[in-house]
Tab-separated table of C-alpha atoms and ligand atoms in Angstrom:
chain	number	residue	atom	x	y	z
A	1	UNK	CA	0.000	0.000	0.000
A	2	UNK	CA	1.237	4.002	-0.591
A	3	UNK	CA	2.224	5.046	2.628
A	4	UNK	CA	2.282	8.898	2.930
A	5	UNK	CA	3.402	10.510	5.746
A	6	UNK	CA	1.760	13.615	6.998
A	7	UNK	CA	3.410	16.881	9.546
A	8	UNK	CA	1.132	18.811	11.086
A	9	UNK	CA	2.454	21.990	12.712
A	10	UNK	CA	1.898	23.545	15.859
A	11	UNK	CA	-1.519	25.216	14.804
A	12	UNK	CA	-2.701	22.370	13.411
A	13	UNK	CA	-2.762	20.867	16.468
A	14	UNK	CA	-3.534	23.689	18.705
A	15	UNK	CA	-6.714	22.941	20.761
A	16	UNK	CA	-8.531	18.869	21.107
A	17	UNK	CA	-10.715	20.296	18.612
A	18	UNK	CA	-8.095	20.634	16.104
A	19	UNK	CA	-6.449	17.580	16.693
A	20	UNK	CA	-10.047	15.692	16.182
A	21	UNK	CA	-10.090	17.223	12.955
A	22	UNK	CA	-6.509	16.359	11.831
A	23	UNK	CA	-7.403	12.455	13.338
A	24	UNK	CA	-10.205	12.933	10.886
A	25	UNK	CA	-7.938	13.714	7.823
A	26	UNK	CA	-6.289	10.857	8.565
A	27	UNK	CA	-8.761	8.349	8.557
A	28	UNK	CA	-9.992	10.078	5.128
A	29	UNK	CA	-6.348	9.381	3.708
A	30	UNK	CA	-6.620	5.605	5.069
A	31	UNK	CA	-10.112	4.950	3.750
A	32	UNK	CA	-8.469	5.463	-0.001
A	33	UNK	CA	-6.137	3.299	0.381
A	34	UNK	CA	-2.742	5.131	2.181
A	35	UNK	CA	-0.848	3.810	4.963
A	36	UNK	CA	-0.350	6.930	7.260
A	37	UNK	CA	2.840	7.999	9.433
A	38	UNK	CA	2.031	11.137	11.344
A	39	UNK	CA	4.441	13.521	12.189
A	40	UNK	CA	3.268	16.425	15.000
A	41	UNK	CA	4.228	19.632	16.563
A	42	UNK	CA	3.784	20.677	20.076
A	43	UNK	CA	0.427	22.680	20.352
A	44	UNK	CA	0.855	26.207	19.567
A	45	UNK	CA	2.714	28.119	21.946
A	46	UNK	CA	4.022	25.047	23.991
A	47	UNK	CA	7.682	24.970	22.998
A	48	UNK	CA	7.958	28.442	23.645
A	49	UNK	CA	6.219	28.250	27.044
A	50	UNK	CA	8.608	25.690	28.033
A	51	UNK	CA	11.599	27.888	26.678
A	52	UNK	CA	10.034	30.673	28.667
A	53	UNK	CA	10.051	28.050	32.016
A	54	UNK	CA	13.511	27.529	31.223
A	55	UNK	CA	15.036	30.799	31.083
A	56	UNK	CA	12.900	31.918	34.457
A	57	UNK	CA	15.701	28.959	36.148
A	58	UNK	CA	18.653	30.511	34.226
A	59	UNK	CA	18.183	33.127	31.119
A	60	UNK	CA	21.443	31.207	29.533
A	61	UNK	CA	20.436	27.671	29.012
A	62	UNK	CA	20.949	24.937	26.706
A	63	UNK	CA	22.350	21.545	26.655
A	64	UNK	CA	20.765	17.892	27.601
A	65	UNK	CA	18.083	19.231	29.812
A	66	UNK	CA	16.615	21.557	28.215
A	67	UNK	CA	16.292	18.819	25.658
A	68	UNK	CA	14.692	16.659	28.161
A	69	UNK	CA	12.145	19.553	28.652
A	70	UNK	CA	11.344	20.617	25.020
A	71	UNK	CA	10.759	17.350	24.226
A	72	UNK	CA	7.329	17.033	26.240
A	73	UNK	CA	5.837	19.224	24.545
A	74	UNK	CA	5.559	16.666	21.324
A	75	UNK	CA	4.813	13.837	23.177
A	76	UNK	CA	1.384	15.215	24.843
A	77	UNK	CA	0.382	16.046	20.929
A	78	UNK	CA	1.306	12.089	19.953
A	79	UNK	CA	-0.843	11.104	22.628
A	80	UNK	CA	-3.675	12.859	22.310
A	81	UNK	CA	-3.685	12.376	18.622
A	82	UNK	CA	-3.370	8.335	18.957
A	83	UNK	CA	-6.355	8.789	21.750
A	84	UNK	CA	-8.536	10.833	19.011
A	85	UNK	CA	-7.927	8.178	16.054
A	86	UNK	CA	-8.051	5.002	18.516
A	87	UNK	CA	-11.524	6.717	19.390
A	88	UNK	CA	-12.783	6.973	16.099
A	89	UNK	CA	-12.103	3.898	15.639
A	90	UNK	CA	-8.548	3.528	13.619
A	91	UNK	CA	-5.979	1.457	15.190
A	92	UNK	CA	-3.122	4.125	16.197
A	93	UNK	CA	0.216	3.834	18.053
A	94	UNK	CA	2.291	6.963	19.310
A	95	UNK	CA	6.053	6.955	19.545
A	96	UNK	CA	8.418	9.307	21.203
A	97	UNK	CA	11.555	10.055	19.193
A	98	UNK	CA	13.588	7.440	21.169
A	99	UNK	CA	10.973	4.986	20.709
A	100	UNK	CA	11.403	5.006	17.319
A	101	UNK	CA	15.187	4.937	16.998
A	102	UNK	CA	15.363	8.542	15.405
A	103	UNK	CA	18.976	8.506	15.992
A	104	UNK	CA	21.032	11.824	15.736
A	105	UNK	CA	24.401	13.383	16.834
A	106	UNK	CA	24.874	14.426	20.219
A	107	UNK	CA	24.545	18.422	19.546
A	108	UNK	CA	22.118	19.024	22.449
A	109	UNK	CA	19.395	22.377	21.141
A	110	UNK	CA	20.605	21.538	17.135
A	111	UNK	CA	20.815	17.851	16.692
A	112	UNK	CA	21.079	16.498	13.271
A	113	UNK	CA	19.504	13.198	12.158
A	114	UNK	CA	21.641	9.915	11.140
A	115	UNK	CA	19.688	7.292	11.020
A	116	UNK	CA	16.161	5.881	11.685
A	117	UNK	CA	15.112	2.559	11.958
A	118	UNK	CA	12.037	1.931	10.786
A	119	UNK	CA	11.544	-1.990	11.665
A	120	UNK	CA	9.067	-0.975	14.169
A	121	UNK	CA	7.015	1.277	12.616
A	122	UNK	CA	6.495	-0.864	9.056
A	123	UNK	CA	5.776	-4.105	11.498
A	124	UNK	CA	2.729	-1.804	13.036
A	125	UNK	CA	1.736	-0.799	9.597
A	126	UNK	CA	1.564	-4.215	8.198
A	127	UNK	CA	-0.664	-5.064	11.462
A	128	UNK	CA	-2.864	-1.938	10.571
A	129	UNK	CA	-2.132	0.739	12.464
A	130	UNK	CA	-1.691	4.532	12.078
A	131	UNK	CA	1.467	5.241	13.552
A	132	UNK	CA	1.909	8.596	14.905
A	133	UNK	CA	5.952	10.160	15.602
A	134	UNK	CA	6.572	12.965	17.880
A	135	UNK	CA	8.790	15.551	15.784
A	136	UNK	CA	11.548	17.408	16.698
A	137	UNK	CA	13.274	14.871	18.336
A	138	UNK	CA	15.458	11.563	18.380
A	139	UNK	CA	18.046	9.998	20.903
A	140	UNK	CA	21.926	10.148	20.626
A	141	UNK	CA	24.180	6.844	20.921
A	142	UNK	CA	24.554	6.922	24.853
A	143	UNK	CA	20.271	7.387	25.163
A	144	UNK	CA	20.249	10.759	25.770
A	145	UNK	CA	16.953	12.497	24.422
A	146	UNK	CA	17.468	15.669	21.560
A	147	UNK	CA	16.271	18.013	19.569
A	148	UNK	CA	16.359	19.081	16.232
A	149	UNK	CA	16.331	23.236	16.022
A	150	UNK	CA	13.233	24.903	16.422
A	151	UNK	CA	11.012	24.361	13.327
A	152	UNK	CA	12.379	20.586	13.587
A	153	UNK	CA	8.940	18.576	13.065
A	154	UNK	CA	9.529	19.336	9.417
A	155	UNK	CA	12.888	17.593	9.023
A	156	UNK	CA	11.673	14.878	11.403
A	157	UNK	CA	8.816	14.181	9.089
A	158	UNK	CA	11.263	14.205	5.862
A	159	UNK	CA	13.234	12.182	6.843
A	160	UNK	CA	11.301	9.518	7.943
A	161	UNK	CA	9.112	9.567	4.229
A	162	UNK	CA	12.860	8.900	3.220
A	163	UNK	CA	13.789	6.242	5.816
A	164	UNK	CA	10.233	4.748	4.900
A	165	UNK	CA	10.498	5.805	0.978
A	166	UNK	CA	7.080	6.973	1.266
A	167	UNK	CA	5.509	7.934	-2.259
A	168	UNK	CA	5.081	11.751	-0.756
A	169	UNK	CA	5.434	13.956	2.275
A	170	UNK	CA	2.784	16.397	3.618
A	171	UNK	CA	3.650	19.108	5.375
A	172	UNK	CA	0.082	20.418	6.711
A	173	UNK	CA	0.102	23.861	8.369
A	174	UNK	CA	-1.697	27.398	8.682
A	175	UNK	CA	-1.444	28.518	4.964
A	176	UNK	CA	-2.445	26.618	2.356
A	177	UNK	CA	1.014	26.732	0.389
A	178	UNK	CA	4.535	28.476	0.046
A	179	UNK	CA	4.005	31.972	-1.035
A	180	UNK	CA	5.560	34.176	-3.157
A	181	UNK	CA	6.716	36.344	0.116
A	182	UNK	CA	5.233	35.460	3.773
A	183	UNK	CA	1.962	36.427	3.298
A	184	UNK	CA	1.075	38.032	6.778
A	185	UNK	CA	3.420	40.706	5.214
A	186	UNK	CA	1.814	40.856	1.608
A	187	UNK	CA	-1.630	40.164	2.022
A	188	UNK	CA	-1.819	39.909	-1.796
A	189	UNK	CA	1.261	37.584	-2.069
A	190	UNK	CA	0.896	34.504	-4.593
A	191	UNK	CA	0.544	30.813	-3.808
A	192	UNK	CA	2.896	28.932	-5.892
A	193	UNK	CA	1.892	25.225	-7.508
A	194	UNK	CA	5.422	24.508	-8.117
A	195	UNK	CA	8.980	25.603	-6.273
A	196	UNK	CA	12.091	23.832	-6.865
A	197	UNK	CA	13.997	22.429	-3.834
A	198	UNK	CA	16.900	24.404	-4.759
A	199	UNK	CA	15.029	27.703	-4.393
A	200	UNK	CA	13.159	26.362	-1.796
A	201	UNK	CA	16.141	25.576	0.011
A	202	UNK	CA	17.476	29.631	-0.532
A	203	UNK	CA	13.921	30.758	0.611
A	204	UNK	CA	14.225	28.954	4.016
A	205	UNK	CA	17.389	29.686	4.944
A	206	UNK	CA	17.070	33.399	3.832
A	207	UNK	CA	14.405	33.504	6.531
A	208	UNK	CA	11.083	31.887	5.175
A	209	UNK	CA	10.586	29.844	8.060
A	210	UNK	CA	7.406	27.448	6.587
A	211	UNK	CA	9.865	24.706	6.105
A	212	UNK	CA	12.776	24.261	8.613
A	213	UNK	CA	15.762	24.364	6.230
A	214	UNK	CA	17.657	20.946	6.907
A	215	UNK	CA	14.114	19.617	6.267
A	216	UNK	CA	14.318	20.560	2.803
A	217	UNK	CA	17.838	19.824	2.630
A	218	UNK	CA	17.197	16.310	3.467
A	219	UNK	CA	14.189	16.321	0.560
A	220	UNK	CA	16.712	17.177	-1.914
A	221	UNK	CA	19.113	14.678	-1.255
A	222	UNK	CA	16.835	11.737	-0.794
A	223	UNK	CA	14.218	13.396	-3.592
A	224	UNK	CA	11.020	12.680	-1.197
A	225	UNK	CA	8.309	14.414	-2.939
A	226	UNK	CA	7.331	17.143	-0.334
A	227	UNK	CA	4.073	19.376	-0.105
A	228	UNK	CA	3.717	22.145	1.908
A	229	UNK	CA	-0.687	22.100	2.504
A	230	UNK	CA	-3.174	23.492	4.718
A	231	UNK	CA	-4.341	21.911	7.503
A	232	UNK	CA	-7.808	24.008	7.206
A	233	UNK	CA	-8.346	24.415	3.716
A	234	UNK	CA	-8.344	22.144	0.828
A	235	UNK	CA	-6.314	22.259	-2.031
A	236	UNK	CA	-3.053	20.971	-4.175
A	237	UNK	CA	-1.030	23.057	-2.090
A	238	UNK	CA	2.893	23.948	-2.899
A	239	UNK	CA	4.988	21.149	-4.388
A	240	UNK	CA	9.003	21.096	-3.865
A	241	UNK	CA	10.232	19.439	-6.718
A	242	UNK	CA	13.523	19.033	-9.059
A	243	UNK	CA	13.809	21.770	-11.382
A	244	UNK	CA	12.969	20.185	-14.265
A	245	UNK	CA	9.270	19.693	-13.148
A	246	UNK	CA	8.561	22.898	-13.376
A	247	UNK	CA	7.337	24.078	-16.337
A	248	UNK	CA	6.764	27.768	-16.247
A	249	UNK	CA	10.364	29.247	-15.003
A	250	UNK	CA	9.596	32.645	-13.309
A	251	UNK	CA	12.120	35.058	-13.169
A	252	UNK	CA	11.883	35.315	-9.454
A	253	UNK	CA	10.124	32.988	-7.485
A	254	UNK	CA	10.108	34.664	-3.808
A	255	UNK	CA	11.101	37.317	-1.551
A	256	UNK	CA	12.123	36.166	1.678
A	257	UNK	CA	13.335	38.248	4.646
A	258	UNK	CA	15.253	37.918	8.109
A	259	UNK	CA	15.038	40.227	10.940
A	260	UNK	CA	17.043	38.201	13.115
A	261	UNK	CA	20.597	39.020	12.221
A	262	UNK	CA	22.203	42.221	13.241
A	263	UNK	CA	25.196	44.615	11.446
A	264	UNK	CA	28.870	44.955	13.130
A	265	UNK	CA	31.811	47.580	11.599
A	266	UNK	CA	34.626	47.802	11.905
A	267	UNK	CA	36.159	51.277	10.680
A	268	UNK	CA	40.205	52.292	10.139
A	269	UNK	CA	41.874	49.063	9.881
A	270	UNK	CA	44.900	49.244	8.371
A	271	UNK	CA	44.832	48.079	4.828
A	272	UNK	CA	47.067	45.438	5.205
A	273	UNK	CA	46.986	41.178	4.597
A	274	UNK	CA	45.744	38.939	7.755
A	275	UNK	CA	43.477	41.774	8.428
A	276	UNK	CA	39.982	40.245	7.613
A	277	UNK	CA	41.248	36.955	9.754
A	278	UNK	CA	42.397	38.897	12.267
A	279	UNK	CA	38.814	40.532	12.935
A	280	UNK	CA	36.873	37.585	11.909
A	281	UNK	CA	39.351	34.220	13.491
A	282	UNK	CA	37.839	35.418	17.071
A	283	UNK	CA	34.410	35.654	15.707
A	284	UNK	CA	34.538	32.051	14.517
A	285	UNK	CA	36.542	30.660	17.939
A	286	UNK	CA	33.868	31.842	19.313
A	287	UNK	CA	31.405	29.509	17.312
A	288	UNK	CA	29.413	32.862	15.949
A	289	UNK	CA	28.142	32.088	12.587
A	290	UNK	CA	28.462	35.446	10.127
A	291	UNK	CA	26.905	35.849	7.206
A	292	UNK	CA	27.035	38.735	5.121
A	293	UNK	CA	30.535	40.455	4.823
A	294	UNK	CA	31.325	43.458	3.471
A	295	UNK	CA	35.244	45.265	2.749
A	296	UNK	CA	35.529	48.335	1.318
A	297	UNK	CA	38.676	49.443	-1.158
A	298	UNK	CA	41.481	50.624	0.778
A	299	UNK	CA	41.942	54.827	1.208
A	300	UNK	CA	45.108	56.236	2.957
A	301	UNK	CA	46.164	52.657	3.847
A	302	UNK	CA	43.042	52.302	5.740
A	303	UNK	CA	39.841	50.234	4.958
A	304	UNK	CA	36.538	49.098	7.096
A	305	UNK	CA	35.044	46.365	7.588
A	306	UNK	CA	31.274	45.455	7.682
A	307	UNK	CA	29.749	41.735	8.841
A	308	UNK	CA	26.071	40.511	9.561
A	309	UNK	CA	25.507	37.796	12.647
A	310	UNK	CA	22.875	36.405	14.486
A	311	UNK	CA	20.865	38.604	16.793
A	312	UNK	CA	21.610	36.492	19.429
A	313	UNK	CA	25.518	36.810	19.350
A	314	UNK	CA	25.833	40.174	18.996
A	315	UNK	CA	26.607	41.692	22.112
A	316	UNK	CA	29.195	38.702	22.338
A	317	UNK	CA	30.605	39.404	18.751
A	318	UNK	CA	30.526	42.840	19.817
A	319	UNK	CA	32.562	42.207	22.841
A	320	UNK	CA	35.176	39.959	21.084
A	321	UNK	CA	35.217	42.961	18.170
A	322	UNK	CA	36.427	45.511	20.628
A	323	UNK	CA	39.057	43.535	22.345
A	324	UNK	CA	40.425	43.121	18.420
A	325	UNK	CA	39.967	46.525	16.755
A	326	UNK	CA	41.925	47.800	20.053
A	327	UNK	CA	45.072	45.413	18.958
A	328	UNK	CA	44.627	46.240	15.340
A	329	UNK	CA	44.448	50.407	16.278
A	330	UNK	CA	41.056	50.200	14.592
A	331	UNK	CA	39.530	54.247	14.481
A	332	UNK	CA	36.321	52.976	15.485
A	333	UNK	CA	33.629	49.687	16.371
A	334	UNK	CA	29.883	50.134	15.917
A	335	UNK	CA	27.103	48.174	15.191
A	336	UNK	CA	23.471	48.232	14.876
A	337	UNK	CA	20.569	45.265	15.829
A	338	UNK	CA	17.734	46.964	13.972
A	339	UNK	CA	18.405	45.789	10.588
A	340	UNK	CA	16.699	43.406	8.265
A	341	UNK	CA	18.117	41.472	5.187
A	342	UNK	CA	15.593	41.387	2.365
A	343	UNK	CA	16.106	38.711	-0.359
A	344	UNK	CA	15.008	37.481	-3.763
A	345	UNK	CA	14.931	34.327	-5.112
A	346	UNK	CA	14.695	32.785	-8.425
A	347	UNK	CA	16.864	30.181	-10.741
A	348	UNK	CA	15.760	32.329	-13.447
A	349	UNK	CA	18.185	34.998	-12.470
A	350	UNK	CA	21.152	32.047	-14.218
A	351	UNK	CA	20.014	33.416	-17.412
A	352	UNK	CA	18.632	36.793	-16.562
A	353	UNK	CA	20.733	40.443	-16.171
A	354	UNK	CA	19.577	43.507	-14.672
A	355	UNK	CA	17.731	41.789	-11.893
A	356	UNK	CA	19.882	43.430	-9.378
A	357	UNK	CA	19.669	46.853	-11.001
A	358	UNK	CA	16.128	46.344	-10.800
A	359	UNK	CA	16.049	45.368	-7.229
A	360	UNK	CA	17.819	48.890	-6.562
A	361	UNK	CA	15.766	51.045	-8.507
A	362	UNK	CA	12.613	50.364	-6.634
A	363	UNK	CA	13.858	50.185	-3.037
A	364	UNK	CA	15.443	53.812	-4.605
A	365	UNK	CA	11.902	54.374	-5.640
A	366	UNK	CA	9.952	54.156	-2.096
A	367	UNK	CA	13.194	56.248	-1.140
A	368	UNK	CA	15.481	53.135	0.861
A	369	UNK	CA	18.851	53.251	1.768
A	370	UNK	CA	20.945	50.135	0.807
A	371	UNK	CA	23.527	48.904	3.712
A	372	UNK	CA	25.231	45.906	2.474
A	373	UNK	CA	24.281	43.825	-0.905
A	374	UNK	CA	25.255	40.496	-1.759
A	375	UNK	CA	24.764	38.043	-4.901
A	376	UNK	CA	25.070	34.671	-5.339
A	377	UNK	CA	23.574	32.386	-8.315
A	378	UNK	CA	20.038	32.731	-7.891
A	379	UNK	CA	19.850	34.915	-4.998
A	380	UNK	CA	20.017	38.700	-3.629
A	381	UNK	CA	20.164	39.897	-0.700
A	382	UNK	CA	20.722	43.752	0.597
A	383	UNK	CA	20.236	45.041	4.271
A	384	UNK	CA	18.165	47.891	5.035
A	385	UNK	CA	17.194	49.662	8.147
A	386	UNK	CA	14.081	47.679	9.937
A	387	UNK	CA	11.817	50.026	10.047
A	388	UNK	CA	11.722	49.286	5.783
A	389	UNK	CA	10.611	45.571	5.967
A	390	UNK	CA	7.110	46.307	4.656
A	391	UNK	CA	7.858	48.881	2.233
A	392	UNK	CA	10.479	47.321	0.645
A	393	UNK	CA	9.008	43.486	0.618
A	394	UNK	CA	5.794	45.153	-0.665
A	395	UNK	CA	7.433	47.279	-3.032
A	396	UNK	CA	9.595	44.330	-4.754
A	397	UNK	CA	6.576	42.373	-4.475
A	398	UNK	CA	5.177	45.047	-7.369
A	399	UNK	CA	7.955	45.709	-9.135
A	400	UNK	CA	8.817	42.037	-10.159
A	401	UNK	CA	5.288	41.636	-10.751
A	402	UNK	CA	4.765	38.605	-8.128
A	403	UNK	CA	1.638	39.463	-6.686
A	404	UNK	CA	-1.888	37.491	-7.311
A	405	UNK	CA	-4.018	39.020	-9.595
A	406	UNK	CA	-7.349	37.730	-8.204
A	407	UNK	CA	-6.747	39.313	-4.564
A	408	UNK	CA	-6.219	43.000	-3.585
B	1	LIG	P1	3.942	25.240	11.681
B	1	LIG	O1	3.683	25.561	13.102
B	1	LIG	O2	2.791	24.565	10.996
B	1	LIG	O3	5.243	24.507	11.469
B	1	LIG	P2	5.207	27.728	10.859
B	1	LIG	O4	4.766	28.909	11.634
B	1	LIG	O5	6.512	27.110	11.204
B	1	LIG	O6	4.035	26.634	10.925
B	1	LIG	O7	5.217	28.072	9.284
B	1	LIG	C1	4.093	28.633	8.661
B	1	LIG	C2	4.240	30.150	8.570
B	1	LIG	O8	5.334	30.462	7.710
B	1	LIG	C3	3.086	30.862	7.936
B	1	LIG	O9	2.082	31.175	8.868
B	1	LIG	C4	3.706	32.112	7.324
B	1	LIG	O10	3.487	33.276	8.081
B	1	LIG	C5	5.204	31.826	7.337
B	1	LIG	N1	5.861	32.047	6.041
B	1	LIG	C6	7.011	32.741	5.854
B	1	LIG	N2	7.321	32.802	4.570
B	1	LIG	C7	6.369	32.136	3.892
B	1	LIG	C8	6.147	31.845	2.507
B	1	LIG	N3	6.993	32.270	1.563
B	1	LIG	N4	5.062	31.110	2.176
B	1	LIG	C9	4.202	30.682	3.117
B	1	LIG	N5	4.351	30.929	4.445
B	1	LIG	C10	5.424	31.640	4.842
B	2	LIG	N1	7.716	22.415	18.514
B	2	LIG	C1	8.965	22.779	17.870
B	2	LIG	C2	9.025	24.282	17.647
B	2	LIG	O1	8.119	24.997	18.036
B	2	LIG	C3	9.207	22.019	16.603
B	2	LIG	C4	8.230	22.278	15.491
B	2	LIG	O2	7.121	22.758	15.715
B	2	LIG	O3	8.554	21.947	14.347
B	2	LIG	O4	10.004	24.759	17.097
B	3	LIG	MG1	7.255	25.172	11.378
């Protein structure tokens, strides 16, 4: 039989009403013939409630036990959902991440996924059950419990439709697709049939946060069909497919945007070789992922320096950049949180010029200041002041013509 396995986020499975309905959807998809591996999210708000618990104890932590903690919040959902299809009447069995051998690495907060054994779970499907798999989570070789990044249901669900070669993965959640641009930000923002995972993959980790990146990262390299569909509304929903599947190659496919990173300079360096390591080796000792980086030409043997970094590690990369620029006889350090990097997104920029010169025009247009720009293959990114989000999301939204034609 096609087995199918199914996500449903955190919405989805919000209140006991909501989880009735998603037992119901279920039951639908085994009536026609589907074996069904369900994949869900903590109820809305849980994960972060137990973060909040957390950080009342100590405002720092991480590591095994908050692992041990943020890993309830899944297992009530598994539960209740087995309760709700048992119930009705459908044979279902829940399964922690342990139970189900979702082994990872041992990177406590951040795990990654190795390896799944799925002799359990295709034994209960040949005897006719539903299975049901908390997400977000798995067990490390020595049996200690982890978790998989916030967002991690996604990549949970991925790759078990790979360990289990299911014919498809459904990722069920609050909008009915991936969008052209998040579409709490562009009301009028376009649903797309078709995506490819490779601009998929740019979207997410540019800061479109309906798929958890490694989860698409993980569809890509196994090619599991994945859907991105609403839990409330029916429809075909947004496919993630190899690029040649999609027939009708727009020039840009999305817009995606990140407000968590934040800008650092460094100004008055001197101009001279080891420079950039010697301002960035601390950075990295220091495990602080940058992004973005920015150095100007050289004037009067000088030259600055500008780099982009998670919110979170700013005042640290701060810190670490002042201890630096003092040994380097830097002129100056600043930085500045309230920035946002705004993105597009399309493989149609391989064979496309003047996308960028486009891109600058209108954010000129609606009268924003560029900070930092930066290209790749089928991607760019500038940084603008925060307070521009809307106006320039909405505004590139227009200008490349991405918006849907039947809403206003
Ligand atoms: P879940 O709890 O189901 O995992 P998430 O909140 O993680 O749901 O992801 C769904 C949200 O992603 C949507 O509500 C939407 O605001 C946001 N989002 C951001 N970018 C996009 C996009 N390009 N298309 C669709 N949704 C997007
Ligand atoms: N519950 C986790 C979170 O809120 C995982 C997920 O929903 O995918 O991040
Ligand atoms: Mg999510």
């Amino acid at each position: 039989m096609a087995l199918i396995v199914q996500k449903f986020g955190g919405t989805s499975v919000g209140t006991v009403e909501r989880i009735q309905h998603v037992a119901d959807k279920v039951i639908d998809y085994r009536r026609n013939g589907h074996d069904v591996v369900v994949v869900v999210s903590a109820m809305s708000g849980e994960t972060d409630r137990l973060l909040g618990l957390a950080r009342e104890i100590n405002p720092g932590i991480d590591g095994r036990e908050l692992d041990v903690l943020l890993s309830t919040g899944e297992q009530v959902t598994i539960a209740l959902l087995a309760m709700a299809l048992n119930n009705k009447g459908c044979l279902a069995r829940s399964y922690t991440g342990a139970q189900v051998q979702i082994l990872t690495d041992s990177a406590h907060n951040k795990a990654r996924i190795r390896d799944i054994d799925g002799a359990r779970i295709r034994r209960d499907l040949a005897d006719g059950y539903a299975i049901v798999v908390a997400g977000f989570q798995g067990v490390d070789e020595h049996g200690n419990i982890t978790t998989l990044g916030r967002g991690g249901s996604d990549t949970t669900a991925v790759a078990l439709a790979a360990a289990l070669k299911a014919q498809e993965c459904q990722i069920y959640t609050d909008v009915d697709g991936v969008y052209t641009t998040d579409p709490r930000v562009v009301p009028n923002a376009r649903r797309l049939s078709r995506i490819t995972f490779e601009e998929m993959l740019e979207m997410a980790s540019l800061g479109s946060k309906v798929l958890q990146i490694r989860s698409v990262e993980f569809a890509g390299k196994y090619n599991v069909p994945l859907r991105v569909l609403s839990s409330f509304k029916e429809g075909e929903g947004t496919l993630i497919t190899l690029e040649e599947n999609v027939m009708e190659q727009a020039l840009i496919s999305g817009i995606a945007f990140n407000q968590n990173e934040a800008q650092l300079t460094v100004l008055g360096v001197p101009d001279q070789p080891g420079v950039a390591y010697q301002i960035l080796g601390p950075i990295a000792d220091a495990n602080i992922e940058v992004d973005m980086i920015v150095q100007n030409i050289g004037a009067d043997g000088t030259t600055d320096f500008t780099f982009t970094v998670h919110r979170n590690d700013y005042d640290k990369a701060l810190g670490l950049l002042q201890l630096q620029a003092d040994k380097l006889g830097a002129r100056q350090v600043s930085g500045d949180k309230k920035i946002v990097k705004i993105s597009l997104v399309g493989v149609g920029m391989r064979s496309h010029a003047g996308i960028a010169s486009q891109m600058f025009k209108t954010l000129a247009s609606v009268g924003i200041n560029i900070r930092m720009i930066s290209t790749s293959e089928i991607k760019i990114s500038v940084v603008v002041d925060e307070k521009y989000l809307e106006l320039g999301v909405r505004a590139l939204h227009d200008a490349f013509g991405l918006e849907n034609p039947t809403v206003d």
